[in-house]
Tab-separated table of C-alpha atoms in Angstrom:
chain	number	residue	atom	x	y	z
A	1	MET	CA	-20.954	16.021	24.201
A	2	GLN	CA	-22.685	16.706	20.891
A	3	GLU	CA	-19.327	16.813	19.103
A	4	VAL	CA	-18.412	13.413	20.543
A	5	LEU	CA	-21.709	11.909	19.360
A	6	HIS	CA	-21.265	13.387	15.875
A	7	ALA	CA	-17.697	12.089	15.685
A	8	ALA	CA	-18.829	8.622	16.786
A	9	GLU	CA	-21.691	8.653	14.277
A	10	HIS	CA	-19.415	9.621	11.372
A	11	ALA	CA	-16.767	7.123	12.465
A	12	LEU	CA	-19.346	4.313	12.563
A	13	ALA	CA	-20.738	5.275	9.136
A	14	ALA	CA	-17.244	5.397	7.607
A	15	THR	CA	-16.320	2.051	9.162
A	16	LEU	CA	-19.498	0.343	7.960
A	17	HIS	CA	-18.817	1.766	4.505
A	18	ILE	CA	-15.542	-0.110	4.136
A	19	LEU	CA	-16.671	-3.369	5.809
A	20	PRO	CA	-17.624	-5.074	2.496
A	21	PHE	CA	-14.204	-4.266	1.041
A	22	LEU	CA	-12.414	-5.539	4.137
A	23	LEU	CA	-14.387	-8.777	4.126
A	24	ALA	CA	-13.826	-9.280	0.393
A	25	ALA	CA	-10.083	-8.694	0.809
A	26	HIS	CA	-9.840	-11.201	3.676
A	27	MET	CA	-11.869	-13.807	1.794
A	28	LEU	CA	-9.599	-13.334	-1.205
A	29	LEU	CA	-6.550	-13.806	0.993
A	30	GLU	CA	-8.108	-16.951	2.454
A	31	LEU	CA	-8.610	-18.394	-1.045
A	32	ILE	CA	-5.051	-17.515	-1.971
A	33	GLU	CA	-3.626	-19.237	1.093
A	34	ARG	CA	-5.631	-22.394	0.422
A	35	SER	CA	-4.726	-22.936	-3.203
A	36	ALA	CA	-1.361	-22.819	-4.951
A	37	ALA	CA	-3.188	-22.536	-8.295
A	38	SER	CA	-5.129	-19.523	-6.986
A	39	ARG	CA	-1.896	-17.916	-5.829
A	40	LYS	CA	-0.372	-18.282	-9.273
A	41	ARG	CA	-3.418	-16.985	-11.166
A	42	LEU	CA	-3.904	-14.047	-8.822
A	43	SER	CA	-0.225	-13.167	-8.947
A	44	LEU	CA	-0.406	-12.970	-12.749
A	45	LEU	CA	-3.540	-10.793	-12.523
A	46	LEU	CA	-2.477	-8.419	-9.737
A	47	ASN	CA	1.114	-8.057	-10.894
A	48	GLY	CA	0.503	-7.967	-14.638
A	49	LYS	CA	1.241	-5.115	-17.006
A	50	LEU	CA	-2.144	-3.487	-16.412
A	51	ALA	CA	-1.994	-3.651	-12.607
A	52	PRO	CA	-0.960	0.001	-11.926
A	53	ALA	CA	-3.495	1.329	-14.441
A	54	ALA	CA	-6.245	-0.831	-12.958
A	55	GLY	CA	-5.203	0.259	-9.462
A	56	GLY	CA	-5.401	3.913	-10.440
A	57	ALA	CA	-8.832	3.465	-11.994
A	58	LEU	CA	-10.190	1.632	-8.941
A	59	GLY	CA	-8.756	4.270	-6.640
A	60	LEU	CA	-10.867	6.951	-8.333
A	61	ILE	CA	-14.059	5.362	-7.010
A	62	PRO	CA	-15.144	7.752	-4.214
A	63	GLN	CA	-14.399	5.780	-1.059
A	64	CYS	CA	-11.292	4.408	0.655
A	65	GLY	CA	-12.389	0.763	0.593
A	66	PHE	CA	-10.175	-0.120	-2.362
A	67	SER	CA	-7.127	1.501	-0.773
A	68	VAL	CA	-7.727	-0.552	2.390
A	69	ALA	CA	-8.153	-3.764	0.371
A	70	ALA	CA	-4.995	-2.960	-1.627
A	71	THR	CA	-3.117	-2.402	1.629
A	72	LYS	CA	-4.131	-5.828	2.887
A	73	LEU	CA	-3.017	-7.448	-0.375
A	74	TYR	CA	0.287	-5.572	-0.301
A	75	ALA	CA	0.984	-6.545	3.313
A	76	ALA	CA	0.391	-10.169	2.278
A	77	LYS	CA	2.788	-9.650	-0.698
A	78	HIS	CA	0.159	-10.293	-3.375
A	79	ILE	CA	0.490	-6.949	-5.164
A	80	GLY	CA	3.516	-4.827	-5.924
A	81	LEU	CA	4.469	-1.461	-4.479
A	82	GLY	CA	3.712	0.337	-7.749
A	83	THR	CA	0.135	-0.925	-7.790
A	84	LEU	CA	-0.366	0.051	-4.137
A	85	ILE	CA	0.963	3.570	-4.755
A	86	ALA	CA	-1.260	3.955	-7.829
A	87	VAL	CA	-4.310	3.101	-5.717
A	88	PHE	CA	-3.201	5.434	-2.920
A	89	ILE	CA	-2.591	8.410	-5.226
A	90	ALA	CA	-5.875	7.991	-7.098
A	91	THR	CA	-7.903	7.619	-3.893
A	92	SER	CA	-9.830	10.785	-3.027
A	93	ASP	CA	-12.111	9.373	-0.327
A	94	GLU	CA	-15.137	11.711	-0.070
A	95	ALA	CA	-13.731	14.571	-2.157
A	96	ILE	CA	-15.507	13.762	-5.418
A	97	PRO	CA	-19.027	13.483	-3.887
A	98	VAL	CA	-18.413	16.792	-2.065
A	99	LEU	CA	-17.421	18.521	-5.309
A	100	LEU	CA	-20.282	16.977	-7.280
A	101	SER	CA	-22.770	18.156	-4.651
A	102	ASN	CA	-21.649	21.759	-5.238
A	103	THR	CA	-23.036	22.789	-8.625
A	104	ALA	CA	-20.772	25.851	-8.748
A	105	ALA	CA	-17.698	23.611	-8.532
A	106	LEU	CA	-18.623	20.999	-11.157
A	107	ASP	CA	-16.087	22.401	-13.649
A	108	LYS	CA	-13.333	21.757	-11.093
A	109	VAL	CA	-13.924	18.017	-10.850
A	110	LEU	CA	-12.533	16.766	-14.173
A	111	PRO	CA	-9.153	18.574	-13.988
A	112	LEU	CA	-8.627	17.233	-10.470
A	113	ILE	CA	-9.557	13.653	-11.392
A	114	GLY	CA	-7.563	13.721	-14.631
A	115	ILE	CA	-4.352	14.970	-13.015
A	116	LYS	CA	-4.601	12.489	-10.156
A	117	LEU	CA	-5.260	9.550	-12.500
A	118	VAL	CA	-2.319	10.361	-14.794
A	119	TYR	CA	-0.038	10.911	-11.803
A	120	ALA	CA	-1.166	7.640	-10.193
A	121	ILE	CA	-0.561	5.544	-13.314
A	122	VAL	CA	2.805	7.143	-14.151
A	123	ALA	CA	4.031	6.786	-10.567
A	124	GLY	CA	2.841	3.169	-10.377
A	125	TYR	CA	4.631	2.108	-13.572
A	126	LEU	CA	7.765	4.082	-12.688
A	127	ILE	CA	8.045	2.449	-9.262
A	128	ASN	CA	7.496	-1.019	-10.716
A	129	ALA	CA	10.139	-0.368	-13.391
A	130	LEU	CA	12.686	0.806	-10.811
A	131	LEU	CA	12.009	-2.194	-8.581
A	132	ARG	CA	12.293	-4.535	-11.570
A	133	MET	CA	15.693	-3.048	-12.470
A	134	LYS	CA	16.827	-3.450	-8.876
A	135	ARG	CA	15.734	-7.107	-8.845
A	136	LEU	CA	17.551	-7.776	-12.126
A	137	ARG	CA	20.767	-6.271	-10.757
A	138	THR	CA	20.425	-8.389	-7.621
A	139	LEU	CA	19.829	-11.543	-9.667
A	140	LYS	CA	22.813	-10.858	-11.926
A	141	LYS	CA	25.043	-10.255	-8.929
A	142	SER	CA	23.789	-13.421	-7.249
A	143	ALA	CA	24.322	-15.458	-10.441
A	144	ALA	CA	27.861	-14.128	-10.785
A	145	GLN	CA	28.649	-15.038	-7.185
A	146	LYS	CA	27.262	-18.546	-7.667
A	147	GLU	CA	29.325	-18.989	-10.834
A	148	LEU	CA	32.506	-17.974	-9.014
A	149	ALA	CA	31.697	-20.293	-6.122
A	150	ALA	CA	31.015	-23.200	-8.488
A	151	SER	CA	34.295	-22.565	-10.308
A	152	ALA	CA	36.212	-22.543	-7.017
A	153	ASP	CA	34.498	-25.768	-5.899
A	154	SER	CA	35.330	-27.583	-9.139
A	155	LYS	CA	39.000	-26.631	-8.822
A	156	ALA	CA	39.096	-27.763	-5.211
A	157	GLU	CA	37.426	-31.077	-6.033
A	158	ALA	CA	39.849	-31.724	-8.911
A	159	CYS	CA	42.816	-31.672	-6.581
A	160	CYS	CA	41.325	-33.210	-3.473
A	161	VAL	CA	40.451	-36.755	-4.471
A	162	HIS	CA	43.334	-39.154	-4.256
A	163	LYS	CA	43.189	-42.922	-4.233
A	164	ALA	CA	45.736	-44.857	-2.242
A	165	GLU	CA	45.591	-48.571	-2.104
A	166	SER	CA	46.647	-50.093	1.193
A	167	GLY	CA	45.811	-53.687	2.043
A	168	GLY	CA	43.204	-53.916	-0.716
A	169	ARG	CA	41.243	-50.906	0.589
A	170	VAL	CA	40.645	-47.634	-1.209
A	171	HIS	CA	40.954	-44.443	0.842
A	172	VAL	CA	39.492	-41.205	-0.453
A	173	CYS	CA	41.143	-38.186	1.062
A	174	CYS	CA	40.679	-34.479	0.485
A	175	VAL	CA	43.296	-31.753	0.792
A	176	HIS	CA	43.265	-27.944	0.451
A	177	GLY	CA	40.136	-27.723	2.596
A	178	ALA	CA	37.544	-28.928	0.076
A	179	ARG	CA	34.057	-28.761	1.457
A	180	SER	CA	31.902	-31.692	2.404
A	181	VAL	CA	28.163	-31.447	2.003
A	182	ALA	CA	25.755	-33.660	3.838
A	183	LEU	CA	22.111	-33.703	3.050
A	184	THR	CA	20.072	-34.518	6.067
A	185	GLY	CA	16.429	-34.550	6.926
A	186	SER	CA	13.424	-35.433	4.880
A	187	VAL	CA	10.958	-33.379	2.875
A	188	GLU	CA	7.780	-32.711	4.820
A	189	LYS	CA	4.429	-32.064	3.261
A	190	THR	CA	3.131	-28.491	3.567
A	191	LYS	CA	0.201	-28.347	5.950
A	192	ALA	CA	-2.931	-26.411	5.048
A	193	LEU	CA	-3.094	-23.052	6.781
A	194	TYR	CA	-6.792	-23.226	7.484
A	195	ARG	CA	-9.318	-26.015	7.737
A	196	VAL	CA	-12.427	-25.935	5.585
A	197	HIS	CA	-14.792	-24.930	8.386
A	198	ASP	CA	-12.545	-21.934	9.165
A	199	PHE	CA	-13.046	-20.433	5.715
A	200	MET	CA	-15.560	-17.804	6.845
A	201	ARG	CA	-14.603	-17.639	10.516
A	202	GLN	CA	-11.083	-16.360	9.932
A	203	PRO	CA	-11.980	-13.652	7.388
A	204	LEU	CA	-14.829	-12.449	9.611
A	205	LEU	CA	-12.604	-12.313	12.679
A	206	HIS	CA	-9.870	-10.382	10.908
A	207	THR	CA	-12.417	-8.037	9.326
A	208	LEU	CA	-13.943	-7.182	12.708
A	209	LEU	CA	-10.539	-6.571	14.281
A	210	ILE	CA	-9.496	-4.187	11.504
A	211	ALA	CA	-12.930	-2.521	11.575
A	212	ALA	CA	-12.571	-1.823	15.310
A	213	PHE	CA	-9.153	-0.294	14.689
A	214	VAL	CA	-10.502	1.816	11.801
A	215	PHE	CA	-13.409	3.022	13.943
A	216	GLY	CA	-11.007	4.193	16.659
A	217	VAL	CA	-8.851	6.129	14.186
A	218	ASN	CA	-11.894	7.681	12.489
A	219	PHE	CA	-13.368	8.702	15.829
A	220	ILE	CA	-10.204	10.424	17.081
A	221	PHE	CA	-9.620	12.467	13.933
A	222	GLY	CA	-13.339	13.053	13.418
A	223	LEU	CA	-13.520	14.612	16.879
A	224	MET	CA	-10.649	16.923	15.967
A	225	PHE	CA	-12.588	18.171	12.957
A	226	GLU	CA	-15.760	18.547	15.019
A	227	LEU	CA	-13.887	20.801	17.454
A	228	GLY	CA	-13.212	23.479	14.824
A	229	MET	CA	-10.138	22.304	12.974
A	230	GLU	CA	-11.874	22.735	9.615
A	231	GLU	CA	-12.380	26.530	9.857
A	232	ALA	CA	-8.798	27.169	10.928
A	233	ILE	CA	-7.445	25.168	7.980
A	234	ALA	CA	-9.644	26.952	5.415
A	235	SER	CA	-8.525	30.323	6.795
A	236	PHE	CA	-4.866	29.334	6.457
A	237	PHE	CA	-5.317	28.253	2.835
A	238	THR	CA	-6.657	31.636	1.793
A	239	ARG	CA	-3.737	33.445	3.430
A	240	TYR	CA	-0.701	31.423	2.298
A	241	ARG	CA	-0.977	30.310	-1.335
A	242	TYR	CA	2.480	28.800	-1.882
A	243	ALA	CA	2.614	27.051	1.467
A	244	ALA	CA	-0.857	25.599	0.859
A	245	PRO	CA	0.311	22.474	-1.080
A	246	PHE	CA	2.544	21.412	1.820
A	247	VAL	CA	-0.139	22.023	4.426
A	248	ALA	CA	-2.788	20.331	2.272
A	249	GLY	CA	-0.424	17.372	1.877
A	250	LEU	CA	-0.119	17.056	5.648
A	251	ILE	CA	-3.893	17.194	6.016
A	252	GLY	CA	-4.235	14.564	3.302
A	253	LEU	CA	-2.095	12.183	5.356
A	254	ILE	CA	-4.676	12.214	8.146
A	255	PRO	CA	-6.326	8.748	7.991
A	256	ASN	CA	-9.893	10.021	8.085
A	257	CYS	CA	-12.488	11.013	5.474
A	258	GLY	CA	-12.768	14.414	7.181
A	259	ALA	CA	-9.416	15.379	5.676
A	260	SER	CA	-10.650	14.894	2.107
A	261	VAL	CA	-13.869	16.772	2.916
A	262	VAL	CA	-11.926	19.796	4.216
A	263	ILE	CA	-9.686	19.859	1.139
A	264	ALA	CA	-12.596	19.409	-1.282
A	265	GLN	CA	-14.753	22.092	0.356
A	266	SER	CA	-11.872	24.568	0.434
A	267	TYR	CA	-11.194	23.846	-3.246
A	268	ALA	CA	-14.881	24.178	-4.154
A	269	ILE	CA	-15.226	27.658	-2.632
A	270	GLY	CA	-11.928	28.869	-4.111
A	271	ALA	CA	-9.975	29.023	-0.854
A	272	LEU	CA	-7.651	26.300	-2.178
A	273	SER	CA	-5.951	26.273	-5.591
A	274	LEU	CA	-5.999	23.279	-7.928
A	275	GLY	CA	-2.333	22.643	-7.137
A	276	ALA	CA	-2.923	22.533	-3.388
A	277	ALA	CA	-6.010	20.343	-3.815
A	278	VAL	CA	-4.030	17.904	-5.964
A	279	ALA	CA	-1.260	17.862	-3.349
A	280	GLY	CA	-3.638	17.117	-0.489
A	281	LEU	CA	-5.758	14.520	-2.257
A	282	SER	CA	-2.761	12.805	-3.887
A	283	ALA	CA	-0.926	12.486	-0.572
A	284	GLY	CA	-3.992	11.069	1.147
A	285	ALA	CA	-5.201	7.485	1.035
A	286	GLY	CA	-7.966	7.598	3.614
A	287	VAL	CA	-7.791	5.226	6.543
A	288	ALA	CA	-5.498	2.923	4.508
A	289	TYR	CA	-2.434	4.496	6.158
A	290	ALA	CA	-3.605	3.340	9.559
A	291	VAL	CA	-4.183	-0.163	8.185
A	292	LEU	CA	-0.746	-0.101	6.527
A	293	PHE	CA	1.047	0.539	9.826
A	294	LYS	CA	-1.027	-2.118	11.544
A	295	GLU	CA	-0.711	-4.865	8.912
A	296	ASN	CA	2.656	-4.339	7.213
A	297	LYS	CA	5.495	-5.416	9.502
A	298	SER	CA	8.234	-3.221	8.015
A	299	LEU	CA	8.100	0.134	9.818
A	300	LYS	CA	10.892	1.500	7.631
A	301	GLN	CA	8.965	0.575	4.494
A	302	ASN	CA	5.745	2.123	5.829
A	303	ILE	CA	7.463	5.389	6.676
A	304	GLY	CA	9.070	5.426	3.226
A	305	ILE	CA	5.677	4.976	1.553
A	306	VAL	CA	4.091	7.812	3.539
A	307	LEU	CA	7.035	10.175	2.942
A	308	GLY	CA	7.050	9.341	-0.762
A	309	MET	CA	3.321	9.979	-1.031
A	310	TYR	CA	3.644	13.301	0.786
A	311	LEU	CA	6.691	14.623	-1.093
A	312	GLY	CA	5.427	13.488	-4.492
A	313	GLY	CA	2.009	15.079	-3.970
A	314	CYS	CA	3.503	18.321	-2.637
A	315	LEU	CA	5.989	18.671	-5.511
A	316	LEU	CA	3.249	18.125	-8.084
A	317	GLY	CA	0.957	20.554	-6.275
A	318	LEU	CA	3.672	23.204	-5.972
A	319	THR	CA	4.494	22.862	-9.682
A	320	LEU	CA	0.832	23.418	-10.601
A	321	THR	CA	0.658	26.393	-8.211
A	322	LEU	CA	3.765	28.007	-9.725
A	323	PHE	CA	2.157	27.741	-13.145
A	324	GLY	CA	-0.919	29.537	-11.828
A	325	TYR	CA	-3.271	26.589	-11.235
């Protein structure tokens, strides 16, 4: 019973910790939906050249509130995938406070933060560059198809219009199957998504719904850690050095601050190498993964993001481990 109470207490504290970020993200989304000008300005800001670097820097702040807010913005298509990944990689949840509280492990903090920040920024810009190249190829292909279609239409129209006078009337006929286009309907004005008096009601409602979901996830995984999972993981790390990055990466994927605490404590006492710690904390994004699967509608995309985070973190961690770090 005591473990259940502790898990509930930690889950409530973690949920309350991210409430301001959730509310701010929902209010921002509300402003965006209300104003076309706001959408344009925010798009330029959140998708500008500095977006991945800014995302990586914000992710370093020791909590998962920014990763949750970034997830909401990504699900609403207001930030790019590269910026989201930069935030996710840089996020360390409670790891930095745990390391700073251990005076014997202070010299381990800067290397960990530095590697994660560089990795986050490089990955963010690389993903954005690859997506930009893909979009350009798609646009070029689409433009070429439109040009071919326009050329075919002009040839068809040149041979399809014939005038034949019969009884003073002009008949326009079309041969060779030329297309006929009819424009129907009228342009309707876009209705406002929310009325003025809903401005705070909607963000508050959505914030509370997400907070309840986050609390449930935190409670379930918190209870697992309360029941002795932490000791078993630390023991495994000391025994299997080269498998540690892959196991730490799996632990990092757990959407709960307990995962980052386990990794940080194991790293602080020397049970976990720098490479394995980087793998675990780079793969993790706190409770943002749970929010991602709830808010983003593309399951395939969500799975791809999680797999990419895990594999990228593990490969970096294994590389550091092979070099003796």
